[in-house]
Short mmCIF file of C-alpha atoms and ligand atoms in Angstrom, two decimals:
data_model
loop_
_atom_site.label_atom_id
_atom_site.label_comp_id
_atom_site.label_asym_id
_atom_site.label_seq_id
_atom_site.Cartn_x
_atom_site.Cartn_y
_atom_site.Cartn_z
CA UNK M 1 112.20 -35.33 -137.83
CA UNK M 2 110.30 -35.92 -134.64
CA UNK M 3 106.67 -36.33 -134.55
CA UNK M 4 103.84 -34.20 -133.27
CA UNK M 5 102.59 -35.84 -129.93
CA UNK M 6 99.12 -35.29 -128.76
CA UNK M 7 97.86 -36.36 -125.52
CA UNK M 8 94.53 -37.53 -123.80
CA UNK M 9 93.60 -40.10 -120.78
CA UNK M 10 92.04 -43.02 -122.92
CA UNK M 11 92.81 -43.68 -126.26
CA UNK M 12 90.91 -45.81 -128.14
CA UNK M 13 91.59 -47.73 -131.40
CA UNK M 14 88.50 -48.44 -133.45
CA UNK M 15 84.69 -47.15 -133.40
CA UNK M 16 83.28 -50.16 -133.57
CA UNK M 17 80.83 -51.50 -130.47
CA UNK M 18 83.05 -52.24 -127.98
CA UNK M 19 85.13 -48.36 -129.24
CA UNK M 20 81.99 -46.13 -128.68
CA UNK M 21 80.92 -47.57 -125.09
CA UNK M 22 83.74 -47.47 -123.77
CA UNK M 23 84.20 -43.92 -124.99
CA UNK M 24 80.83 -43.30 -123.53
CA UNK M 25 81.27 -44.91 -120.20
CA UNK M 26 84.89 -42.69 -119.79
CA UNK M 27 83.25 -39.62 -120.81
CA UNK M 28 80.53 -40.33 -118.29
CA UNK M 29 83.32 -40.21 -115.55
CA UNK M 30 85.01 -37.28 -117.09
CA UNK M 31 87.80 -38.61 -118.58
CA UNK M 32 89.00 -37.24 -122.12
CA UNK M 33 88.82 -39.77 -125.00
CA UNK M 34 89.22 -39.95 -128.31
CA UNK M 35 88.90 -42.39 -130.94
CA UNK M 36 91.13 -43.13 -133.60
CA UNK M 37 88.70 -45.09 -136.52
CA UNK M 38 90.72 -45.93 -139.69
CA UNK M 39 87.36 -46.13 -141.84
CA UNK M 40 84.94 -43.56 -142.57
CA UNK M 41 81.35 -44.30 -141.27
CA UNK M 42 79.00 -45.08 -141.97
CA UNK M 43 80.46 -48.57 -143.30
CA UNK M 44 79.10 -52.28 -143.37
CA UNK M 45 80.13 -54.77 -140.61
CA UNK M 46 78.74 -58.13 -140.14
CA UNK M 47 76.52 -58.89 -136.25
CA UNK M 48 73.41 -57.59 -137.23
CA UNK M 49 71.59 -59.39 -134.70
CA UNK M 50 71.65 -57.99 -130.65
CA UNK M 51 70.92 -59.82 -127.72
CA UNK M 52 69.10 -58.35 -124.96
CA UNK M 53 71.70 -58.48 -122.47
CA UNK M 54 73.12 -56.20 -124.69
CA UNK M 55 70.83 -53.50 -123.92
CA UNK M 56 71.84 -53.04 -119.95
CA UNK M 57 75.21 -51.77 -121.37
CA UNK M 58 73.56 -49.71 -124.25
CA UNK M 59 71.00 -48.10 -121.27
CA UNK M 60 74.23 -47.58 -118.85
CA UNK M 61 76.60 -45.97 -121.03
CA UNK M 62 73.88 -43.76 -121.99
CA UNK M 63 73.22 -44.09 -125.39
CA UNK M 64 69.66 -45.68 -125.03
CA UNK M 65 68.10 -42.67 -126.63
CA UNK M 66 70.06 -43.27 -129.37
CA UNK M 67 69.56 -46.31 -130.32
CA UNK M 68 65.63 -46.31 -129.93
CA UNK M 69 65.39 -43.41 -131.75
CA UNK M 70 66.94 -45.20 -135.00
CA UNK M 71 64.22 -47.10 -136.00
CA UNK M 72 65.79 -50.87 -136.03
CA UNK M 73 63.76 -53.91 -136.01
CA UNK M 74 62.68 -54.80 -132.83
CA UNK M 75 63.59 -58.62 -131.14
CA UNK M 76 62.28 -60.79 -129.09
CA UNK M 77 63.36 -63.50 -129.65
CA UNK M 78 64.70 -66.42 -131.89
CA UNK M 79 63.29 -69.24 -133.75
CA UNK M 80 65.16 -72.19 -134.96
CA UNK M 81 64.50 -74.33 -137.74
CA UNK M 82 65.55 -78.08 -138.40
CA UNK M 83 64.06 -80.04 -141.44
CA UNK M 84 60.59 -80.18 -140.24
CA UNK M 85 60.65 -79.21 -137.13
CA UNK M 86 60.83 -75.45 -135.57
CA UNK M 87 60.60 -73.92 -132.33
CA UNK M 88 61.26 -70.67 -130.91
CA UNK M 89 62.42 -68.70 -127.31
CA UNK M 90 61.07 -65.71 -126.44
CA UNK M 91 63.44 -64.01 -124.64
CA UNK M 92 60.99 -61.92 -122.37
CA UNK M 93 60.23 -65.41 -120.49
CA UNK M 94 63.53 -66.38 -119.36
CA UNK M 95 65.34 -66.91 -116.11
CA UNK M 96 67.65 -64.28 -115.55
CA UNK M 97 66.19 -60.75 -114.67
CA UNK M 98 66.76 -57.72 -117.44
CA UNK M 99 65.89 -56.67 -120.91
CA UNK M 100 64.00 -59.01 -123.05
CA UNK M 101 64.04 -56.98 -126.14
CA UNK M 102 66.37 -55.82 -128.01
CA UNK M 103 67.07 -54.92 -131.39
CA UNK M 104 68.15 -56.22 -135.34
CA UNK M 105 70.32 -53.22 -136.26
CA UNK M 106 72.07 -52.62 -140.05
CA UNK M 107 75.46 -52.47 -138.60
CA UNK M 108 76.59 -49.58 -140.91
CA UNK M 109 73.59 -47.35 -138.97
CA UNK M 110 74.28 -48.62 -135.40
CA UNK M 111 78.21 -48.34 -135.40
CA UNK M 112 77.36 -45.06 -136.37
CA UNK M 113 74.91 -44.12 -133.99
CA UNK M 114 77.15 -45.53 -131.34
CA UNK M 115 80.31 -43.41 -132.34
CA UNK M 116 77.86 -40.40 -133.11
CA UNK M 117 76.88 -40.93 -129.26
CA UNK M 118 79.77 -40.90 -127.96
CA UNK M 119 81.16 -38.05 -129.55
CA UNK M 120 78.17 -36.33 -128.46
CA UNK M 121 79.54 -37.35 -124.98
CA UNK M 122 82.41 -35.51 -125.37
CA UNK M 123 84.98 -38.31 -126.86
CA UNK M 124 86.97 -37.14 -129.87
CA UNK M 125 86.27 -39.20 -132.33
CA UNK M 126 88.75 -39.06 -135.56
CA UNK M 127 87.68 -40.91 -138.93
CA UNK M 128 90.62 -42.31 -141.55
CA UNK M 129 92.88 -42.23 -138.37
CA UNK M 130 94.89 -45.28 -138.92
CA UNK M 131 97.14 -46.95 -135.70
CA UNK M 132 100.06 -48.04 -137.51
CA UNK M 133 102.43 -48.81 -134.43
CA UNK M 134 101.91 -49.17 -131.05
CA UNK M 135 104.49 -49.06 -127.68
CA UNK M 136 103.02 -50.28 -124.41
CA UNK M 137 103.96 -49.28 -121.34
CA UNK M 138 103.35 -46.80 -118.48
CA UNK M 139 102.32 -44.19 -120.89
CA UNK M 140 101.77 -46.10 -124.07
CA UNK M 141 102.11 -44.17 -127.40
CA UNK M 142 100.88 -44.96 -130.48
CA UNK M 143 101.71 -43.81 -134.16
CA UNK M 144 98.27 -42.51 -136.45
CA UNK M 145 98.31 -41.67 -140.13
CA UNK M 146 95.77 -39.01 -140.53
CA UNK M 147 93.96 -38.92 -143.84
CA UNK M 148 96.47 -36.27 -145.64
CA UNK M 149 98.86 -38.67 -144.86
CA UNK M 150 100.72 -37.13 -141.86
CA UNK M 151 101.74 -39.23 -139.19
CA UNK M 152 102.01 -38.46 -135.66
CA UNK M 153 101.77 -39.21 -132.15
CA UNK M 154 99.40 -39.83 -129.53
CA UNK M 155 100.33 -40.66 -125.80
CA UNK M 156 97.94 -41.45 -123.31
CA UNK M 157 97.36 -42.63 -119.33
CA UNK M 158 95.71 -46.04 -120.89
CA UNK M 159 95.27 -47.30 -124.52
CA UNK M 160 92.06 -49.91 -125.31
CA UNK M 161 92.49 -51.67 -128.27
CA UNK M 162 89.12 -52.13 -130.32
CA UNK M 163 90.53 -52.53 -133.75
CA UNK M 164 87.99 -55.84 -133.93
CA UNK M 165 88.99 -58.26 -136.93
CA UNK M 166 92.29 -56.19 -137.68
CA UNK M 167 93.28 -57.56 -134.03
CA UNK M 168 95.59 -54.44 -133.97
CA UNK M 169 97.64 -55.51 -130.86
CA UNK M 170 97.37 -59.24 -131.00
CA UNK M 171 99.19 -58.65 -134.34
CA UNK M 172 101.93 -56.18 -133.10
CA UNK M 173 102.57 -57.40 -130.01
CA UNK M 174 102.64 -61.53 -130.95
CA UNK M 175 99.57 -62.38 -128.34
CA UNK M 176 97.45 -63.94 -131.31
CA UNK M 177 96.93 -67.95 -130.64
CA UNK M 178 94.82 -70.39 -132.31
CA UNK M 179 91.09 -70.78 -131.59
CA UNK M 180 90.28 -74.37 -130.57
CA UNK M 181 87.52 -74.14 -132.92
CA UNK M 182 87.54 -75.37 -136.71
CA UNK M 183 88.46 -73.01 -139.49
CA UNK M 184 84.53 -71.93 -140.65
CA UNK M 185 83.42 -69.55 -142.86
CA UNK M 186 80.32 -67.33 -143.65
CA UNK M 187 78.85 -66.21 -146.97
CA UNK M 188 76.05 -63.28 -146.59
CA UNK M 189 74.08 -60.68 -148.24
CA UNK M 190 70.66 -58.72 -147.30
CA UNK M 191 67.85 -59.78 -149.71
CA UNK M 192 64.50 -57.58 -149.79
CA UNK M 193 62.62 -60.71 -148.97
CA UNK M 194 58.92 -59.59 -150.03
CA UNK M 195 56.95 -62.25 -147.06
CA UNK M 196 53.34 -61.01 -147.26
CA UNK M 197 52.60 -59.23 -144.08
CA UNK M 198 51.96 -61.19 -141.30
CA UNK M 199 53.53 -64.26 -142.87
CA UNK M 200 56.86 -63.71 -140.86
CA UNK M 201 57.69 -63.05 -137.27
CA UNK M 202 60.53 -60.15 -138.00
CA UNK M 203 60.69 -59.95 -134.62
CA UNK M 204 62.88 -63.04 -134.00
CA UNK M 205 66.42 -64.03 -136.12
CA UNK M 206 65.77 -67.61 -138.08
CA UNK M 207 68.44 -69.82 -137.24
CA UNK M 208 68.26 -72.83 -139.73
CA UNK M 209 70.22 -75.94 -139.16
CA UNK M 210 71.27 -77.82 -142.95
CA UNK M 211 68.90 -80.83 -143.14
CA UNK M 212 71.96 -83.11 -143.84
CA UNK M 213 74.72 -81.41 -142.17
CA UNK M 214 74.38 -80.65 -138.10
CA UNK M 215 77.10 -78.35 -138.23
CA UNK M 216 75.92 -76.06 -141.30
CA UNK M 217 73.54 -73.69 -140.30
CA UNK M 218 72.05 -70.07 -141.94
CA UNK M 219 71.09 -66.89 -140.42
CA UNK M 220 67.83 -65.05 -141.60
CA UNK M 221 67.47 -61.45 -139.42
CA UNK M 222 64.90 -59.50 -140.19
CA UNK M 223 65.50 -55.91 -140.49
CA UNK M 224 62.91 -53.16 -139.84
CA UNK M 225 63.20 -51.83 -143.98
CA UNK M 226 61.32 -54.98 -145.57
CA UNK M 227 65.22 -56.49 -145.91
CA UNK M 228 66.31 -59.46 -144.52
CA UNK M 229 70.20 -60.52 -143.56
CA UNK M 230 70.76 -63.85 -145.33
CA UNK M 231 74.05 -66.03 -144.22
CA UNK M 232 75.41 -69.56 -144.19
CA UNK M 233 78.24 -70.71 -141.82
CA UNK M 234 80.14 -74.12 -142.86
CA UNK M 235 83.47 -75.52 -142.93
CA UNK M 236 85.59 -74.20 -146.11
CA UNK M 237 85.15 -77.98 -146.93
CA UNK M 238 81.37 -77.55 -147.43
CA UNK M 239 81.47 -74.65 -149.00
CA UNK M 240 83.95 -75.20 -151.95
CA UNK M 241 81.60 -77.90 -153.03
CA UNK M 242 79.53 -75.18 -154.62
CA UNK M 243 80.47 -73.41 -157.63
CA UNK M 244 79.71 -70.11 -159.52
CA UNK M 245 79.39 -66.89 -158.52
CA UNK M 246 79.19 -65.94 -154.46
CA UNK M 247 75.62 -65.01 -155.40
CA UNK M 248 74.47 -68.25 -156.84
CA UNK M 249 76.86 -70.62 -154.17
CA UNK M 250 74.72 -68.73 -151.94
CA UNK M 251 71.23 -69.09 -153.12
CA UNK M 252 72.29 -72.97 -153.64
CA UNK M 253 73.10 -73.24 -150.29
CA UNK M 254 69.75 -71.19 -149.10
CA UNK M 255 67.98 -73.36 -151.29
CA UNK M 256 68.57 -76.76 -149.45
CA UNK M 257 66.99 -76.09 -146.78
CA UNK M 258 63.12 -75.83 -147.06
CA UNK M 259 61.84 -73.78 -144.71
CA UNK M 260 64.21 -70.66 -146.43
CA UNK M 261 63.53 -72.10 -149.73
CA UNK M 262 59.74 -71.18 -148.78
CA UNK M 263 60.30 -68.18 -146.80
CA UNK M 264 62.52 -66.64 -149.63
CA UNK M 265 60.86 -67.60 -152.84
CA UNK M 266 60.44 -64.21 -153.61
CA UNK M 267 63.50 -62.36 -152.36
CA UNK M 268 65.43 -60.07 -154.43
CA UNK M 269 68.86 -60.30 -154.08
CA UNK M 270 70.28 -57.53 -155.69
CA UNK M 271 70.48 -55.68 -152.74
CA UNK M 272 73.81 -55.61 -151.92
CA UNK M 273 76.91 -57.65 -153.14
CA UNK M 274 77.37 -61.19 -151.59
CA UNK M 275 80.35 -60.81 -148.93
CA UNK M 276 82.89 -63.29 -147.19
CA UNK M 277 84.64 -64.07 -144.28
CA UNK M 278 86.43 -67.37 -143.21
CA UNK M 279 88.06 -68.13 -140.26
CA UNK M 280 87.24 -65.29 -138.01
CA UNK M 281 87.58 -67.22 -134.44
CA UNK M 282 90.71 -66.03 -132.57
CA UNK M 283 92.41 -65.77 -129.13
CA UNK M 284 95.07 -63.93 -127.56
CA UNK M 285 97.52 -65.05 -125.12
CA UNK M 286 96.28 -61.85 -122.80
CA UNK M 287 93.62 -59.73 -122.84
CA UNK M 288 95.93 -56.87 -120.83
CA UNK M 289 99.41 -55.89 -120.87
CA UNK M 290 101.47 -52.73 -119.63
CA UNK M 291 98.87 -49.51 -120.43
CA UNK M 292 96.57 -51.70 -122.69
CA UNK M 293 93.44 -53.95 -122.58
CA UNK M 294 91.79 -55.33 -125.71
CA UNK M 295 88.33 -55.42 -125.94
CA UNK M 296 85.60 -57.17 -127.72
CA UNK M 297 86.85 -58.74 -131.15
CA UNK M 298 90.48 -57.79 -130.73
CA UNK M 299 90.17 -60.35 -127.75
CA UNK M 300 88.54 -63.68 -128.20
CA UNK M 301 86.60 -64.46 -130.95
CA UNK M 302 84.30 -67.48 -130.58
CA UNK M 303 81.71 -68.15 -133.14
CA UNK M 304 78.52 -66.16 -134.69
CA UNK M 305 75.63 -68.84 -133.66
CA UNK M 306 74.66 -67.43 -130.97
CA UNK M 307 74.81 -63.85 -131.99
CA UNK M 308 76.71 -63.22 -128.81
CA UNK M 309 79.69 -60.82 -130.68
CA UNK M 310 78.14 -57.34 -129.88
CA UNK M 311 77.34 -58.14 -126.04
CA UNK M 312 80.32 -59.43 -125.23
CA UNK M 313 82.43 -56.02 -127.22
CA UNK M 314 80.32 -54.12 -124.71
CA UNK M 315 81.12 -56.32 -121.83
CA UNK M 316 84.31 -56.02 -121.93
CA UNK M 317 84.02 -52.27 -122.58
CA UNK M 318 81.94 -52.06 -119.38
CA UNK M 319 84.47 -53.60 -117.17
CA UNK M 320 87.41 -52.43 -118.57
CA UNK M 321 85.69 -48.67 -117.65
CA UNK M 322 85.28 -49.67 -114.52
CA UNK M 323 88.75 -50.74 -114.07
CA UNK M 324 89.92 -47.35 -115.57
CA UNK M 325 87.55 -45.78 -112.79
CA UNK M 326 88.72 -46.96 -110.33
CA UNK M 327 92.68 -46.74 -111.47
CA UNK M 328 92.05 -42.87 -112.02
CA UNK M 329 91.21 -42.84 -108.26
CA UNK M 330 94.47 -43.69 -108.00
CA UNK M 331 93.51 -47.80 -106.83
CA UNK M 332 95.75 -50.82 -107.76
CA UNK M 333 93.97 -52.25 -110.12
CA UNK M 334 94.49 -56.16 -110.89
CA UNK M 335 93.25 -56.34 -114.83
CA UNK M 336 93.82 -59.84 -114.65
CA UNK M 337 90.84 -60.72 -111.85
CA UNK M 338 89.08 -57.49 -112.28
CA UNK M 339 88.74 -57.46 -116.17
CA UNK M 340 89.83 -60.81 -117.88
CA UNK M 341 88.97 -63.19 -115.71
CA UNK M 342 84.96 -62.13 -115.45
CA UNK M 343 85.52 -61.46 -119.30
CA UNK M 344 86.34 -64.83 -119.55
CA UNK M 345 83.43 -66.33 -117.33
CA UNK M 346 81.12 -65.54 -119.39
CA UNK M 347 82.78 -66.04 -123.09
CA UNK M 348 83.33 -69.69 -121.27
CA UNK M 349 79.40 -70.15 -120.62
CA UNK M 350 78.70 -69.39 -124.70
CA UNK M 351 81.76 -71.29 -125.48
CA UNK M 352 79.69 -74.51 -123.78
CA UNK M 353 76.82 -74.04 -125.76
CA UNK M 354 78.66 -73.29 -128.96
CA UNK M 355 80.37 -76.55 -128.57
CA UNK M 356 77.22 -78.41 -128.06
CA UNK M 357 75.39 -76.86 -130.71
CA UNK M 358 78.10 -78.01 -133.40
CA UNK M 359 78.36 -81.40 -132.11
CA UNK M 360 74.00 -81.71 -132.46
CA UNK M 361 73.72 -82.21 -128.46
CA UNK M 362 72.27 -78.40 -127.90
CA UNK M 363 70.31 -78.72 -131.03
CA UNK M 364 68.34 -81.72 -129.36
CA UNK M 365 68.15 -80.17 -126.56
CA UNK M 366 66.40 -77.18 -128.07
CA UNK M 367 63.71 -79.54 -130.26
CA UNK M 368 63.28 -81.71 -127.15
CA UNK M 369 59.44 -81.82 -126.98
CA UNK M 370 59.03 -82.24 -123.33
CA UNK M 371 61.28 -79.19 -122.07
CA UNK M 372 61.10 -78.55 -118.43
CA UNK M 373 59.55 -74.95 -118.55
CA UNK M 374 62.23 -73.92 -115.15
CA UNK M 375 65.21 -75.35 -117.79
CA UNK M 376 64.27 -73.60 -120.67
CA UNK M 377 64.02 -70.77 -119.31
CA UNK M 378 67.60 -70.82 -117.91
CA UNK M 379 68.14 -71.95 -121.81
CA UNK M 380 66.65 -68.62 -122.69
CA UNK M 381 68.61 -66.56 -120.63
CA UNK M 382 71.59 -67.72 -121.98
CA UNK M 383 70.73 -67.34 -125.55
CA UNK M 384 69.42 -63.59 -124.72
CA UNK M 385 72.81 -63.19 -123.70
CA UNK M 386 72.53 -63.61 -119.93
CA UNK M 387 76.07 -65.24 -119.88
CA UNK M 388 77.42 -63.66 -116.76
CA UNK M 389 74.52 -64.56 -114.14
CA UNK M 390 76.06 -67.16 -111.86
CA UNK M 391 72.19 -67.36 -110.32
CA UNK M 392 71.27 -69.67 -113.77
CA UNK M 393 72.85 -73.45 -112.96
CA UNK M 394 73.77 -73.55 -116.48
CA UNK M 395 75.89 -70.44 -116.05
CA UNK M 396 77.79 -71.16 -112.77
CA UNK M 397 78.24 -75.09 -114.64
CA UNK M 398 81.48 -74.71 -114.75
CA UNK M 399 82.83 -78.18 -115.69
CA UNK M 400 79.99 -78.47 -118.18
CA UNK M 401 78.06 -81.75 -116.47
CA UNK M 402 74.94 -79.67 -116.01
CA UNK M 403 74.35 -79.48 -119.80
CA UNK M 404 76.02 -82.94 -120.80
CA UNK M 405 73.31 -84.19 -118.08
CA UNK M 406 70.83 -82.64 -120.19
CA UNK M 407 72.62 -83.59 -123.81
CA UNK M 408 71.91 -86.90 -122.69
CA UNK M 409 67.84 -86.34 -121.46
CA UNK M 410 67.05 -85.30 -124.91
CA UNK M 411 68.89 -87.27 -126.83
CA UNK M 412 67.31 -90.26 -125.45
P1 FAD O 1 84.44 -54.09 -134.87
O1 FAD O 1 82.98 -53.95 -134.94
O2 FAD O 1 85.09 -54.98 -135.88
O3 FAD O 1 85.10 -52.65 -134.94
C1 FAD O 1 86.49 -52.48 -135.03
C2 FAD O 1 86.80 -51.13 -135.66
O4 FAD O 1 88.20 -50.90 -135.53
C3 FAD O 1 86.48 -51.09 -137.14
O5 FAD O 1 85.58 -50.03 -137.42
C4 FAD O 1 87.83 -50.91 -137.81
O6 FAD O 1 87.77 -50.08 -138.97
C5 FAD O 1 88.64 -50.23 -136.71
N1 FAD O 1 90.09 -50.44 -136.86
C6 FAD O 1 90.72 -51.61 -137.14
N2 FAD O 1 92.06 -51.42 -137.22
C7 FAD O 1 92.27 -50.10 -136.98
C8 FAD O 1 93.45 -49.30 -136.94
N3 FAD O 1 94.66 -49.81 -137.17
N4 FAD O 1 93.32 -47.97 -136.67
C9 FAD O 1 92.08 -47.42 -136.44
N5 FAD O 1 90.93 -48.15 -136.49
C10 FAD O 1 91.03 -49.47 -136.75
N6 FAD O 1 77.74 -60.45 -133.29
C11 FAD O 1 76.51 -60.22 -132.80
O7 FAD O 1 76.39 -59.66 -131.70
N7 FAD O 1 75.39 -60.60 -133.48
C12 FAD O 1 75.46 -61.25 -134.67
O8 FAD O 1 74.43 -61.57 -135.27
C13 FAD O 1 76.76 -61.55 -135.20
N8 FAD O 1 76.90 -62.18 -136.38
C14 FAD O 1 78.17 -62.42 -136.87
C15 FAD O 1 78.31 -63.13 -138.07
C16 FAD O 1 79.59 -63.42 -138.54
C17 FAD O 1 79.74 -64.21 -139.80
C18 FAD O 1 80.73 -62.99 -137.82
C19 FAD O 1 82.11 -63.29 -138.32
C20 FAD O 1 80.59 -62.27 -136.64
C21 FAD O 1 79.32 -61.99 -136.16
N9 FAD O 1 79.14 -61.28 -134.96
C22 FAD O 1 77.90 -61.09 -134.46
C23 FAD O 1 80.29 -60.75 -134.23
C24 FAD O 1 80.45 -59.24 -134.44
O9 FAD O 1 80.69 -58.98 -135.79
C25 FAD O 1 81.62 -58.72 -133.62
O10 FAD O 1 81.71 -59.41 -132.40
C26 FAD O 1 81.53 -57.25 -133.30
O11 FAD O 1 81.47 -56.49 -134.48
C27 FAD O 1 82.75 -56.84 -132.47
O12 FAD O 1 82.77 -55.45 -132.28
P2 FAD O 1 84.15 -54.69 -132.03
O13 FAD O 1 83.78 -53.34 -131.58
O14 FAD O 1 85.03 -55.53 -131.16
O15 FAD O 1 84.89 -54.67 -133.46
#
């Protein structure tokens, strides 16, 4: 029996970030859309904490409103922590022009709002739609079990894949390949942390390196509901060391390094079950093939440290729109220069600095006590999420001297 086939100009596989801007930036040019989300939302995803570069793409796919209007914890910035020593960047005094601010969002609310948006737009948006096949090509088609179980068809002019950690068409179509970074893993939870008022700037994520271990490090975001988002990353290595339940691994791990040992004595942790994930870096051969691009996670995956997940999922949601544009004008469009490669630029830029923070070179560079106020403010605009502007020398540092030049100043 043949399937029912349904048609539209974009389809889109997920509702995640990089999903519900696109949606929004091809509704804005009139296109139809819809959405095909296998969960139903709101749910819990992990990248609680934005970056304000991230809020240009928010503001021009018109979902600003939206977002303010939620209530998340406002950012401005992010301190870092190092056995005794801490320092912080504010990321309203930093080299690139733009947003400053941003946002610390629970990711179950903000997915939401996102996809809520953009169905507001216009976009169809379908929850417990599952992708289950795909065929690229001129007019790719994919196959969709809706939640009674039926399957059918959808063809469209142009298919994005957004599926994030499911890496939907990576997986089908054999473009997956190794990340060049080391198998790591996180273990997270939100506590209610209790800080007496004042006690705490909420308005910055705490990134804490392990007093021992350069290359163990713990997230502490704020959130704007008295709850904090509590995380380690380490090699699996590290991490089996500790034994017990998730919970109390966790809280071991927390409790090794002072300054959360302090900031959390009175957290309660019972506020949601300890969660998981190891070895979430990936590649792809290709970000675009016949009638497809993939966008944010279902592309590259670097690393979390630099909270730079979110921005880039809307990144490459802003110039894969534009590349649908101007292909619906009826323009050649080269995906390769046009959308990877300027993808690419930037994911290189935070790939540098993720490097350098695991090796310890970045994280004496940031405790350096004598920074160069014009340098660390091109510092700050790249940890805001300022990735793309080839005006910052640590951007357009292709070859990465620029920063080993600087490894080496404040290491001395
Ligand atoms: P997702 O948000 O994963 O959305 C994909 C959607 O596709 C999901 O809703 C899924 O249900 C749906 N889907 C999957 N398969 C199918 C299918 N077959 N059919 C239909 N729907 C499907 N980023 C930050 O910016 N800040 C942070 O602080 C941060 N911290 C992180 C910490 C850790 C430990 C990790 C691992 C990542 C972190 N990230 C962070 C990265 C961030 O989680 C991702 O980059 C971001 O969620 C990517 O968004 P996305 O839209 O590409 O995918």
């Amino acid at each position: 029996m043949s399937l029912r086939i349904e048609t539209t100009d974009v389809l889109i596989i997920g509702a995640g970030p990089a999903g519900s801007v696109a949606a929004a930036f091809l509704r804005q040019q009139g296109r139809s859309v819809m959405i095909l989300e296998r969960q139903q939302f709101p749910r819990f995803s992990i990248g609680e904490s934005l970056l304000p570069q991230s809020m240009e793409y928010i503001e021009a796919a018109g979902l600003l409103r939206d977002v303010v209007e939620a209530g998340f914890q406002y950012k401005n910035g992010a301190t870092f922590a190092r056995g005794d020593q801490t320092t912080w960047f504010d990321f309203r005094d930093k080299f690139s022009p733009g947003w400053g601010t941003t946002y610390q969002v629970q990711r179950a609310t903000f997915d939401d709002v996102l996809a809520r948006g953009a169905e507001r737009m216009g976009a169809e948006l379908r929850f417990q739609h599952e992708v289950l096949a795909v065929e690229p090509g001129e007019r790719p088609r994919v196959t969709v079990r809706s939640p009674e179980g039926e399957e059918y068809v959808v063809e469209a002019a142009f298919l994005l894949d957004a599926s994030g950690f499911a890496r939907l068409l990576p997986r089908l179509l054999d473009l997956e390949r190794p990340s060049n970074f080391p198998v790591r893993g996180a273990l997270f939870t939100h506590v209610r942390d209790n800080t007496p008022a004042g006690s705490f700037d909420r308005n910055k994520i705490v990134i804490t390196t392990h007093p021992e271990h350069v290359d163990v490090w713990y997230w502490t975001i704020p959130f704007s509901n008295g709850c904090c988002s509590q995380g380690v990353v380490a090699e699996p290595s590290f991490m089996e060391k500790y034994t017990g339940t998730d919970l109390e691994r966790l809280q071991a791990m927390v409790a090794e390094a002072p300054n959360l040992r302090r900031l959390l004595v009175n957290a309660e942790w019972d506020v949601m079950p300890v969660r998981q994930i190891v070895g979430y870096s990936a590649n792809v051969s290709s970000l675009v093939g016949p009638g497809y691009a993939l966008l944010g996670n279902a592309g590259e995956f670097l690393d979390p440290v630099f909270s730079s997940g979110v921005t880039i999922a809307f990144k490459s949601a802003q110039l894969a729109a534009d590349c649908l544009e101007r292909q619906f004008a009826g323009e050649t469009v080269d995906w390769e220069q046009d959308f990877s490669e300027p993808l690419r630029m930037g994911v290189r830029t935070f790939r540098r600095f993720v490097e350098s923070w695991y090796a310890g070179g970045f994280q004496n560079i940031i405790y350096h006590q004598d920074q160069q106020p014009e340098v660390k403010r091109m510092i700050c605009a790249i940890l805001a999420g300022y990735a793309w502007d080839r005006n910052n020398p640590y951007v357009a540092d292709d070859n990465g001297r620029r920063l080993r030049v600087l490894e080496e100043l404040c290491s001395a």
